[in-house]
PDB file of C-alpha atoms in Angstrom:
ATOM      1  CA  MET T1257       5.133  16.452  32.196  1.00 49.00           C
ATOM      2  CA  ASP T1258       1.892  17.229  30.364  1.00 55.00           C
ATOM      3  CA  GLN T1259       1.038  15.980  26.886  1.00 54.00           C
ATOM      4  CA  ALA T1260       1.842  19.284  25.165  1.00 55.00           C
ATOM      5  CA  GLU T1261       5.299  19.473  26.729  1.00 60.00           C
ATOM      6  CA  SER T1262       5.978  15.840  25.893  1.00 61.00           C
ATOM      7  CA  LEU T1263       5.110  16.492  22.258  1.00 56.00           C
ATOM      8  CA  ARG T1264       7.303  19.602  22.193  1.00 58.00           C
ATOM      9  CA  ASN T1265      10.244  17.507  23.411  1.00 65.00           C
ATOM     10  CA  ILE T1266       9.645  14.942  20.671  1.00 61.00           C
ATOM     11  CA  ILE T1267       9.493  17.732  18.093  1.00 57.00           C
ATOM     12  CA  LYS T1268      12.743  19.253  19.374  1.00 60.00           C
ATOM     13  CA  GLN T1269      14.562  15.935  19.188  1.00 63.00           C
ATOM     14  CA  GLN T1270      13.340  15.283  15.646  1.00 57.00           C
ATOM     15  CA  GLU T1271      14.299  18.791  14.508  1.00 55.00           C
ATOM     16  CA  GLN T1272      17.835  18.219  15.775  1.00 56.00           C
ATOM     17  CA  LYS T1273      18.261  15.266  13.420  1.00 53.00           C
ATOM     18  CA  GLN T1274      20.644  15.691  10.519  1.00 48.00           C
ATOM     19  CA  VAL T1275      19.380  16.407   7.017  1.00 47.00           C
ATOM     20  CA  SER T1276      20.257  12.907   5.771  1.00 51.00           C
ATOM     21  CA  SER T1277      16.713  11.671   6.338  1.00 72.00           C
ATOM     22  CA  SER T1278      14.513   9.490   4.213  1.00 86.00           C
ATOM     23  CA  ARG T1279      12.646  11.208   1.440  1.00 91.00           C
ATOM     24  CA  VAL T1280       8.893  11.181   2.165  1.00 91.00           C
ATOM     25  CA  ILE T1281       6.599  11.468  -0.861  1.00 95.00           C
ATOM     26  CA  THR T1282       2.835  11.527  -0.360  1.00 94.00           C
ATOM     27  CA  VAL T1283       0.590  10.392  -3.228  1.00 97.00           C
ATOM     28  CA  THR T1284      -2.989  11.653  -3.147  1.00 96.00           C
ATOM     29  CA  SER T1285      -6.019  12.442  -5.326  1.00 96.00           C
ATOM     30  CA  GLY T1286      -9.267  14.347  -5.177  1.00 95.00           C
ATOM     31  CA  LYS T1287     -11.369  11.289  -5.991  1.00 92.00           C
ATOM     32  CA  GLY T1288     -11.041   7.547  -6.098  1.00 91.00           C
ATOM     33  CA  GLY T1289     -10.465   5.527  -9.220  1.00 91.00           C
ATOM     34  CA  VAL T1290      -7.914   7.824 -10.875  1.00 95.00           C
ATOM     35  CA  GLY T1291      -4.902   5.533 -10.411  1.00 94.00           C
ATOM     36  CA  LYS T1292      -3.469   6.867  -7.146  1.00 95.00           C
ATOM     37  CA  SER T1293      -2.426   3.514  -5.672  1.00 93.00           C
ATOM     38  CA  ASN T1294      -1.156   2.341  -9.053  1.00 95.00           C
ATOM     39  CA  THR T1295       1.008   5.441  -9.127  1.00 97.00           C
ATOM     40  CA  ALA T1296       2.385   4.801  -5.627  1.00 96.00           C
ATOM     41  CA  ILE T1297       3.223   1.180  -6.462  1.00 96.00           C
ATOM     42  CA  ASN T1298       4.791   1.786  -9.860  1.00 97.00           C
ATOM     43  CA  LEU T1299       6.845   4.758  -8.689  1.00 98.00           C
ATOM     44  CA  ALA T1300       8.088   2.634  -5.788  1.00 98.00           C
ATOM     45  CA  LEU T1301       9.175  -0.090  -8.206  1.00 98.00           C
ATOM     46  CA  GLN T1302      10.920   2.404 -10.461  1.00 98.00           C
ATOM     47  CA  PHE T1303      12.786   3.926  -7.504  1.00 98.00           C
ATOM     48  CA  LYS T1304      13.802   0.427  -6.426  1.00 98.00           C
ATOM     49  CA  ARG T1305      15.233  -0.225  -9.880  1.00 97.00           C
ATOM     50  CA  MET T1306      17.318   2.932  -9.467  1.00 97.00           C
ATOM     51  CA  GLY T1307      18.938   1.320  -6.455  1.00 97.00           C
ATOM     52  CA  LYS T1308      16.810   3.018  -3.795  1.00 96.00           C
ATOM     53  CA  ARG T1309      15.497   1.294  -0.698  1.00 96.00           C
ATOM     54  CA  VAL T1310      11.748   1.902  -0.840  1.00 97.00           C
ATOM     55  CA  ILE T1311       8.875   1.360   1.591  1.00 96.00           C
ATOM     56  CA  ILE T1312       5.207   2.154   0.938  1.00 95.00           C
ATOM     57  CA  LEU T1313       2.923   3.121   3.821  1.00 91.00           C
ATOM     58  CA  ASP T1314      -0.676   2.383   2.888  1.00 90.00           C
ATOM     59  CA  ALA T1315      -2.548   5.186   4.635  1.00 85.00           C
ATOM     60  CA  ASP T1316      -5.789   4.468   2.762  1.00 78.00           C
ATOM     61  CA  PHE T1317      -7.418   2.535   5.603  1.00 64.00           C
ATOM     62  CA  GLY T1318     -10.734   2.300   3.745  1.00 63.00           C
ATOM     63  CA  LEU T1319      -9.310   0.151   0.959  1.00 66.00           C
ATOM     64  CA  ALA T1320      -6.528  -2.399   0.604  1.00 68.00           C
ATOM     65  CA  ASN T1321      -5.320  -1.590  -2.896  1.00 78.00           C
ATOM     66  CA  ILE T1322      -1.619  -1.919  -2.192  1.00 85.00           C
ATOM     67  CA  GLU T1323      -1.798  -5.341  -0.592  1.00 85.00           C
ATOM     68  CA  VAL T1324      -4.131  -6.600  -3.336  1.00 83.00           C
ATOM     69  CA  MET T1325      -1.769  -5.393  -6.072  1.00 84.00           C
ATOM     70  CA  PHE T1326       1.246  -6.813  -4.231  1.00 85.00           C
ATOM     71  CA  GLY T1327      -0.509 -10.110  -3.591  1.00 81.00           C
ATOM     72  CA  VAL T1328       0.366 -10.068   0.115  1.00 81.00           C
ATOM     73  CA  ILE T1329      -1.830 -10.341   3.189  1.00 83.00           C
ATOM     74  CA  PRO T1330      -0.208  -8.346   6.009  1.00 87.00           C
ATOM     75  CA  GLN T1331      -0.130 -10.112   9.351  1.00 88.00           C
ATOM     76  CA  TYR T1332       0.280  -6.848  11.236  1.00 89.00           C
ATOM     77  CA  ASN T1333      -0.422  -3.157  10.647  1.00 87.00           C
ATOM     78  CA  LEU T1334       0.498   0.216  12.121  1.00 85.00           C
ATOM     79  CA  SER T1335      -1.773  -0.166  15.135  1.00 83.00           C
ATOM     80  CA  ASP T1336       0.209  -3.226  16.271  1.00 88.00           C
ATOM     81  CA  ILE T1337       3.159  -0.942  17.062  1.00 85.00           C
ATOM     82  CA  MET T1338       0.971   1.122  19.356  1.00 81.00           C
ATOM     83  CA  TYR T1339      -1.239  -1.520  20.929  1.00 83.00           C
ATOM     84  CA  LYS T1340       0.612  -4.849  20.676  1.00 87.00           C
ATOM     85  CA  GLY T1341       4.214  -3.781  21.159  1.00 86.00           C
ATOM     86  CA  LYS T1342       5.380  -4.939  17.746  1.00 89.00           C
ATOM     87  CA  ASP T1343       8.642  -3.658  16.311  1.00 91.00           C
ATOM     88  CA  LEU T1344       8.778  -1.884  12.987  1.00 92.00           C
ATOM     89  CA  LYS T1345      10.513  -4.769  11.242  1.00 92.00           C
ATOM     90  CA  GLU T1346       7.678  -7.084  12.260  1.00 93.00           C
ATOM     91  CA  ILE T1347       5.014  -5.054  10.454  1.00 93.00           C
ATOM     92  CA  ILE T1348       6.948  -4.489   7.203  1.00 94.00           C
ATOM     93  CA  MET T1349       5.884  -6.901   4.473  1.00 93.00           C
ATOM     94  CA  GLN T1350       8.042  -7.615   1.437  1.00 91.00           C
ATOM     95  CA  GLY T1351       6.401  -6.864  -1.891  1.00 92.00           C
ATOM     96  CA  PRO T1352       7.669  -7.550  -5.422  1.00 93.00           C
ATOM     97  CA  GLU T1353      11.316  -6.766  -6.203  1.00 95.00           C
ATOM     98  CA  GLY T1354      12.051  -6.029  -2.560  1.00 95.00           C
ATOM     99  CA  VAL T1355       9.749  -3.047  -2.124  1.00 96.00           C
ATOM    100  CA  GLY T1356       8.673  -2.872   1.519  1.00 95.00           C
ATOM    101  CA  PHE T1357       5.055  -2.348   2.491  1.00 93.00           C
ATOM    102  CA  ILE T1358       3.360  -1.255   5.737  1.00 92.00           C
ATOM    103  CA  SER T1359      -0.387  -1.580   6.144  1.00 90.00           C
ATOM    104  CA  GLY T1360      -1.882   1.388   7.965  1.00 83.00           C
ATOM    105  CA  GLY T1361      -5.007  -0.586   8.767  1.00 75.00           C
ATOM    106  CA  SER T1362      -7.082   0.770  11.617  1.00 65.00           C
ATOM    107  CA  GLY T1363      -3.955   2.374  13.084  1.00 62.00           C
ATOM    108  CA  ILE T1364      -4.325   5.435  10.861  1.00 67.00           C
ATOM    109  CA  ALA T1365      -7.863   6.123  12.075  1.00 65.00           C
ATOM    110  CA  LYS T1366      -6.878   5.619  15.713  1.00 68.00           C
ATOM    111  CA  MET T1367      -4.001   8.111  15.695  1.00 69.00           C
ATOM    112  CA  VAL T1368      -6.256  10.936  16.852  1.00 61.00           C
ATOM    113  CA  ASN T1369      -6.853   9.109  20.145  1.00 67.00           C
ATOM    114  CA  LEU T1370      -3.232   8.393  21.087  1.00 71.00           C
ATOM    115  CA  ASP T1371      -1.835   9.557  24.397  1.00 72.00           C
ATOM    116  CA  SER T1372       1.636  11.134  24.693  1.00 71.00           C
ATOM    117  CA  GLU T1373       3.421   7.855  25.417  1.00 75.00           C
ATOM    118  CA  GLN T1374       1.803   6.172  22.409  1.00 75.00           C
ATOM    119  CA  ILE T1375       2.718   9.168  20.230  1.00 75.00           C
ATOM    120  CA  LYS T1376       6.307   8.974  21.437  1.00 76.00           C
ATOM    121  CA  ARG T1377       6.498   5.246  20.722  1.00 77.00           C
ATOM    122  CA  LEU T1378       4.991   5.619  17.247  1.00 79.00           C
ATOM    123  CA  VAL T1379       7.236   8.552  16.261  1.00 80.00           C
ATOM    124  CA  TYR T1380      10.395   6.857  17.493  1.00 81.00           C
ATOM    125  CA  LYS T1381       9.483   3.534  15.899  1.00 83.00           C
ATOM    126  CA  MET T1382       8.593   5.120  12.553  1.00 83.00           C
ATOM    127  CA  ALA T1383      11.814   7.161  12.684  1.00 83.00           C
ATOM    128  CA  GLU T1384      13.647   3.823  12.456  1.00 86.00           C
ATOM    129  CA  LEU T1385      12.608   3.822   8.788  1.00 87.00           C
ATOM    130  CA  GLU T1386      15.440   6.317   8.261  1.00 83.00           C
ATOM    131  CA  LYS T1387      17.846   3.368   8.483  1.00 86.00           C
ATOM    132  CA  MET T1388      15.716   1.108   6.304  1.00 92.00           C
ATOM    133  CA  ALA T1389      14.549   3.291   3.410  1.00 94.00           C
ATOM    134  CA  ASP T1390      15.829   6.017   1.131  1.00 94.00           C
ATOM    135  CA  VAL T1391      12.298   6.746  -0.075  1.00 95.00           C
ATOM    136  CA  VAL T1392       9.042   6.352   1.865  1.00 94.00           C
ATOM    137  CA  ILE T1393       5.898   6.668  -0.263  1.00 95.00           C
ATOM    138  CA  ILE T1394       2.658   7.449   1.575  1.00 93.00           C
ATOM    139  CA  ASP T1395      -0.468   6.302  -0.275  1.00 93.00           C
ATOM    140  CA  THR T1396      -3.330   8.338   1.201  1.00 91.00           C
ATOM    141  CA  GLY T1397      -7.045   7.862   0.817  1.00 87.00           C
ATOM    142  CA  ALA T1398      -8.846   9.847  -1.861  1.00 90.00           C
ATOM    143  CA  GLY T1399     -10.900  12.983  -1.281  1.00 91.00           C
ATOM    144  CA  ILE T1400     -10.844  15.735   1.312  1.00 91.00           C
ATOM    145  CA  SER T1401     -11.436  13.883   4.559  1.00 88.00           C
ATOM    146  CA  PRO T1402      -9.456  15.158   7.584  1.00 84.00           C
ATOM    147  CA  SER T1403      -7.298  12.011   7.600  1.00 80.00           C
ATOM    148  CA  VAL T1404      -6.218  12.647   4.002  1.00 88.00           C
ATOM    149  CA  LEU T1405      -5.551  16.336   4.618  1.00 89.00           C
ATOM    150  CA  GLU T1406      -3.505  15.518   7.743  1.00 85.00           C
ATOM    151  CA  PHE T1407      -1.057  13.463   5.686  1.00 86.00           C
ATOM    152  CA  VAL T1408      -0.872  15.907   2.791  1.00 91.00           C
ATOM    153  CA  ALA T1409      -0.380  18.918   5.086  1.00 89.00           C
ATOM    154  CA  ALA T1410       2.441  17.117   6.919  1.00 87.00           C
ATOM    155  CA  SER T1411       4.344  16.414   3.702  1.00 89.00           C
ATOM    156  CA  ALA T1412       7.150  18.333   2.045  1.00 89.00           C
ATOM    157  CA  GLU T1413       6.503  16.551  -1.262  1.00 94.00           C
ATOM    158  CA  VAL T1414       3.078  15.684  -2.657  1.00 96.00           C
ATOM    159  CA  ILE T1415       2.053  14.021  -5.911  1.00 98.00           C
ATOM    160  CA  LEU T1416      -1.509  14.895  -6.922  1.00 98.00           C
ATOM    161  CA  VAL T1417      -2.920  12.367  -9.382  1.00 98.00           C
ATOM    162  CA  THR T1418      -5.691  13.481 -11.720  1.00 97.00           C
ATOM    163  CA  THR T1419      -7.199  12.494 -15.067  1.00 97.00           C
ATOM    164  CA  PRO T1420      -8.797  14.495 -17.905  1.00 96.00           C
ATOM    165  CA  GLU T1421     -12.278  13.624 -16.634  1.00 94.00           C
ATOM    166  CA  PRO T1422     -14.100  16.800 -15.527  1.00 93.00           C
ATOM    167  CA  THR T1423     -15.025  15.270 -12.166  1.00 94.00           C
ATOM    168  CA  SER T1424     -11.406  14.341 -11.508  1.00 94.00           C
ATOM    169  CA  ILE T1425     -10.211  17.865 -12.270  1.00 93.00           C
ATOM    170  CA  THR T1426     -12.951  19.404 -10.121  1.00 94.00           C
ATOM    171  CA  ASP T1427     -12.173  17.093  -7.206  1.00 96.00           C
ATOM    172  CA  ALA T1428      -8.428  17.683  -7.486  1.00 96.00           C
ATOM    173  CA  TYR T1429      -9.049  21.425  -7.257  1.00 96.00           C
ATOM    174  CA  ALA T1430     -11.416  20.841  -4.313  1.00 96.00           C
ATOM    175  CA  LEU T1431      -8.647  18.968  -2.486  1.00 97.00           C
ATOM    176  CA  LEU T1432      -6.208  21.844  -3.051  1.00 97.00           C
ATOM    177  CA  LYS T1433      -8.824  24.338  -1.897  1.00 96.00           C
ATOM    178  CA  ALA T1434      -9.478  22.339   1.279  1.00 96.00           C
ATOM    179  CA  LEU T1435      -5.735  21.995   1.844  1.00 95.00           C
ATOM    180  CA  ASN T1436      -5.291  25.745   1.463  1.00 94.00           C
ATOM    181  CA  MET T1437      -7.750  26.293   4.328  1.00 93.00           C
ATOM    182  CA  PHE T1438      -6.429  23.439   6.467  1.00 90.00           C
ATOM    183  CA  PRO T1439      -4.980  24.586   9.830  1.00 85.00           C
ATOM    184  CA  GLY T1440      -1.215  24.454   9.864  1.00 79.00           C
ATOM    185  CA  PHE T1441      -0.715  23.948   6.128  1.00 88.00           C
ATOM    186  CA  GLU T1442       2.462  25.740   5.046  1.00 85.00           C
ATOM    187  CA  ARG T1443       2.268  26.315   1.295  1.00 87.00           C
ATOM    188  CA  ASN T1444       5.879  27.519   1.126  1.00 86.00           C
ATOM    189  CA  ASP T1445       7.121  24.279   2.686  1.00 85.00           C
ATOM    190  CA  THR T1446       5.133  21.979   0.409  1.00 91.00           C
ATOM    191  CA  HIS T1447       6.006  21.078  -3.157  1.00 93.00           C
ATOM    192  CA  ILE T1448       2.962  19.735  -5.013  1.00 96.00           C
ATOM    193  CA  ARG T1449       3.536  17.985  -8.327  1.00 97.00           C
ATOM    194  CA  VAL T1450       0.670  17.064 -10.641  1.00 98.00           C
ATOM    195  CA  LEU T1451       0.685  13.697 -12.407  1.00 98.00           C
ATOM    196  CA  CYS T1452      -1.781  13.575 -15.293  1.00 98.00           C
ATOM    197  CA  ASN T1453      -2.980   9.988 -15.649  1.00 98.00           C
ATOM    198  CA  ARG T1454      -4.808   8.244 -18.517  1.00 97.00           C
ATOM    199  CA  VAL T1455      -4.144  10.965 -21.059  1.00 98.00           C
ATOM    200  CA  ASN T1456      -4.402  10.379 -24.780  1.00 97.00           C
ATOM    201  CA  SER T1457      -1.354  12.514 -25.523  1.00 96.00           C
ATOM    202  CA  GLU T1458       1.323  14.644 -23.871  1.00 95.00           C
ATOM    203  CA  SER T1459      -0.439  17.752 -25.151  1.00 97.00           C
ATOM    204  CA  GLU T1460      -3.702  16.701 -23.475  1.00 97.00           C
ATOM    205  CA  GLY T1461      -1.829  16.278 -20.193  1.00 97.00           C
ATOM    206  CA  GLN T1462      -0.106  19.627 -20.588  1.00 96.00           C
ATOM    207  CA  ILE T1463      -3.426  21.383 -21.247  1.00 95.00           C
ATOM    208  CA  LEU T1464      -4.935  19.666 -18.200  1.00 95.00           C
ATOM    209  CA  TYR T1465      -2.050  20.826 -16.007  1.00 97.00           C
ATOM    210  CA  GLU T1466      -2.135  24.381 -17.333  1.00 95.00           C
ATOM    211  CA  LYS T1467      -5.875  24.707 -16.659  1.00 91.00           C
ATOM    212  CA  MET T1468      -5.455  23.530 -13.100  1.00 94.00           C
ATOM    213  CA  SER T1469      -2.347  25.624 -12.524  1.00 94.00           C
ATOM    214  CA  MET T1470      -4.091  28.762 -13.784  1.00 93.00           C
ATOM    215  CA  LEU T1471      -7.015  28.253 -11.395  1.00 91.00           C
ATOM    216  CA  VAL T1472      -4.735  27.510  -8.459  1.00 94.00           C
ATOM    217  CA  ASP T1473      -2.518  30.531  -9.151  1.00 91.00           C
ATOM    218  CA  ARG T1474      -5.530  32.790  -9.372  1.00 91.00           C
ATOM    219  CA  PHE T1475      -7.535  31.641  -6.366  1.00 92.00           C
ATOM    220  CA  LEU T1476      -5.322  29.614  -4.021  1.00 93.00           C
ATOM    221  CA  ASN T1477      -1.763  30.900  -4.291  1.00 82.00           C
ATOM    222  CA  ILE T1478      -0.336  27.368  -4.111  1.00 91.00           C
ATOM    223  CA  ASN T1479       2.739  26.503  -6.149  1.00 86.00           C
ATOM    224  CA  LEU T1480       2.267  23.576  -8.510  1.00 94.00           C
ATOM    225  CA  SER T1481       4.613  21.893 -10.943  1.00 95.00           C
ATOM    226  CA  MET T1482       4.028  19.152 -13.477  1.00 97.00           C
ATOM    227  CA  LEU T1483       5.547  15.756 -12.761  1.00 97.00           C
ATOM    228  CA  GLY T1484       4.538  14.082 -16.006  1.00 97.00           C
ATOM    229  CA  CYS T1485       1.863  12.206 -17.930  1.00 98.00           C
ATOM    230  CA  ILE T1486       0.849   8.549 -17.851  1.00 98.00           C
ATOM    231  CA  PRO T1487      -0.817   7.537 -21.134  1.00 98.00           C
ATOM    232  CA  GLN T1488      -4.075   5.681 -21.480  1.00 97.00           C
ATOM    233  CA  ASP T1489      -2.820   2.108 -21.752  1.00 97.00           C
ATOM    234  CA  TYR T1490      -4.986  -0.994 -21.857  1.00 96.00           C
ATOM    235  CA  LEU T1491      -2.080  -2.979 -20.407  1.00 97.00           C
ATOM    236  CA  VAL T1492      -2.573  -1.147 -17.104  1.00 96.00           C
ATOM    237  CA  THR T1493      -6.130  -2.453 -16.912  1.00 94.00           C
ATOM    238  CA  LYS T1494      -4.926  -5.904 -17.913  1.00 95.00           C
ATOM    239  CA  SER T1495      -2.276  -5.937 -15.182  1.00 94.00           C
ATOM    240  CA  VAL T1496      -4.751  -4.693 -12.551  1.00 91.00           C
ATOM    241  CA  MET T1497      -7.097  -7.539 -13.439  1.00 91.00           C
ATOM    242  CA  LYS T1498      -4.214  -9.949 -12.813  1.00 91.00           C
ATOM    243  CA  GLN T1499      -3.320  -8.144  -9.577  1.00 90.00           C
ATOM    244  CA  LYS T1500       0.168  -7.265 -10.789  1.00 93.00           C
ATOM    245  CA  PRO T1501       1.823  -3.833 -11.190  1.00 95.00           C
ATOM    246  CA  VAL T1502       2.175  -2.865 -14.836  1.00 97.00           C
ATOM    247  CA  SER T1503       5.871  -2.089 -14.292  1.00 97.00           C
ATOM    248  CA  ILE T1504       6.408  -5.778 -13.517  1.00 96.00           C
ATOM    249  CA  MET T1505       3.949  -7.429 -15.873  1.00 96.00           C
ATOM    250  CA  TYR T1506       4.562  -5.186 -18.868  1.00 98.00           C
ATOM    251  CA  PRO T1507       7.876  -3.386 -18.238  1.00 97.00           C
ATOM    252  CA  ASN T1508       8.112  -2.149 -21.833  1.00 97.00           C
ATOM    253  CA  SER T1509       4.570  -0.785 -21.999  1.00 98.00           C
ATOM    254  CA  ALA T1510       3.925   2.902 -22.585  1.00 98.00           C
ATOM    255  CA  ALA T1511       2.598   3.295 -19.025  1.00 98.00           C
ATOM    256  CA  SER T1512       5.650   1.591 -17.477  1.00 98.00           C
ATOM    257  CA  LYS T1513       8.009   3.821 -19.449  1.00 98.00           C
ATOM    258  CA  ALA T1514       6.026   6.878 -18.316  1.00 98.00           C
ATOM    259  CA  TYR T1515       6.258   5.825 -14.655  1.00 98.00           C
ATOM    260  CA  GLU T1516       9.995   5.355 -15.148  1.00 98.00           C
ATOM    261  CA  ALA T1517      10.259   8.877 -16.599  1.00 98.00           C
ATOM    262  CA  ALA T1518       8.237  10.302 -13.687  1.00 98.00           C
ATOM    263  CA  ALA T1519      10.499   8.603 -11.141  1.00 98.00           C
ATOM    264  CA  LYS T1520      13.593   9.916 -12.908  1.00 97.00           C
ATOM    265  CA  ASN T1521      12.026  13.376 -12.953  1.00 96.00           C
ATOM    266  CA  LEU T1522      11.569  13.154  -9.180  1.00 96.00           C
ATOM    267  CA  GLU T1523      15.121  11.950  -8.709  1.00 94.00           C
ATOM    268  CA  ASN T1524      16.672  14.553 -11.009  1.00 91.00           C
ATOM    269  CA  ASN T1525      14.694  17.405  -9.445  1.00 81.00           C
ATOM    270  CA  ASN T1526      15.645  16.601  -5.898  1.00 69.00           C
ATOM    271  CA  ASP T1527      17.090  19.982  -4.853  1.00 59.00           C
ATOM    272  CA  TYR T1528      13.836  21.033  -3.180  1.00 50.00           C
ATOM    273  CA  SER T1529      13.417  17.811  -1.259  1.00 48.00           C
ATOM    274  CA  GLN T1530      17.039  17.871  -0.078  1.00 47.00           C
ATOM    275  CA  SER T1531      16.530  21.292   1.475  1.00 44.00           C
ATOM    276  CA  GLN T1532      13.074  20.476   2.825  1.00 52.00           C
ATOM    277  CA  LYS T1533      13.698  16.831   3.691  1.00 51.00           C
ATOM    278  CA  ILE T1534      11.893  16.192   6.951  1.00 61.00           C
ATOM    279  CA  GLY T1535      12.323  12.472   7.511  1.00 70.00           C
ATOM    280  CA  VAL T1536       9.745   9.974   8.669  1.00 78.00           C
ATOM    281  CA  GLY T1537       9.868  10.820  12.368  1.00 74.00           C
ATOM    282  CA  LYS T1538       9.396  14.531  11.718  1.00 74.00           C
ATOM    283  CA  PHE T1539       6.611  13.684   9.254  1.00 80.00           C
ATOM    284  CA  PHE T1540       4.625  11.975  12.006  1.00 77.00           C
ATOM    285  CA  VAL T1541       5.463  14.740  14.462  1.00 75.00           C
ATOM    286  CA  ASN T1542       3.978  17.201  11.957  1.00 76.00           C
ATOM    287  CA  ILE T1543       0.747  15.200  11.941  1.00 75.00           C
ATOM    288  CA  PHE T1544       0.489  15.182  15.718  1.00 72.00           C
ATOM    289  CA  LYS T1545       1.263  18.897  15.944  1.00 67.00           C
ATOM    290  CA  ARG T1546      -1.796  19.555  13.839  1.00 61.00           C
ATOM    291  CA  LYS T1547      -3.955  17.117  15.774  1.00 59.00           C
ATOM    292  CA  ARG T1548      -3.105  18.795  19.082  1.00 54.00           C
TER     293      ARG T1548
END
């Protein structure tokens, strides 16, 4: 059996799975420093408080923001499944309030070089997350590198984090433009929600979203919706300096309440994800389909 046929068999098996899969939400941004990892962490905590089982996959192999904010040093990462025979449970670290965490480490970068047996092992192992998590949050790198676009293009649900800064808006649009041209991207199968971070008011966030939405509608034909706004809050900076999520350190802060509202918005507007829910195994199969 050649590699292409092996991958087709994996795809077929994953597509035969029932709809009751984990919900995969990918958090991304056009540039660094806009609060992407903070968003992934705080949304995960808010989902956990709603009674969801949550695991974050840190797919930003260039930085270690999640583990720094969680105050954990992972002993293993994704590559240990492929190269050291580790089981999924062995590479999942426990973060605050029971949120699980998987370090992508060098494993994300090495995925392009996997052979069919390694692909099969990774897909089947990651599919075990279906039994462990209701929500899997993927924290990608920032920008328009192929590794970032691979994860975004494979996702049914994407949160695009941006701020009112002109460079942030420009880079967010650049990411959407690159995604629109990315081989295999299916705009009708991808729901992209914009989260406006560090805004001075709801109206500022709404204006930011409307500007971006107008450009995207005109030139890219990608459907966007607004997830919400996170206000400029000095307590976020204070919590980052102490390496603690703001939702834990300052649960009554304006930013924490906004993350709670965003998580509830995601939960209450779940019709799309229920119909498009692909599960973790299928998510990774989607990545490998594009790589091959």
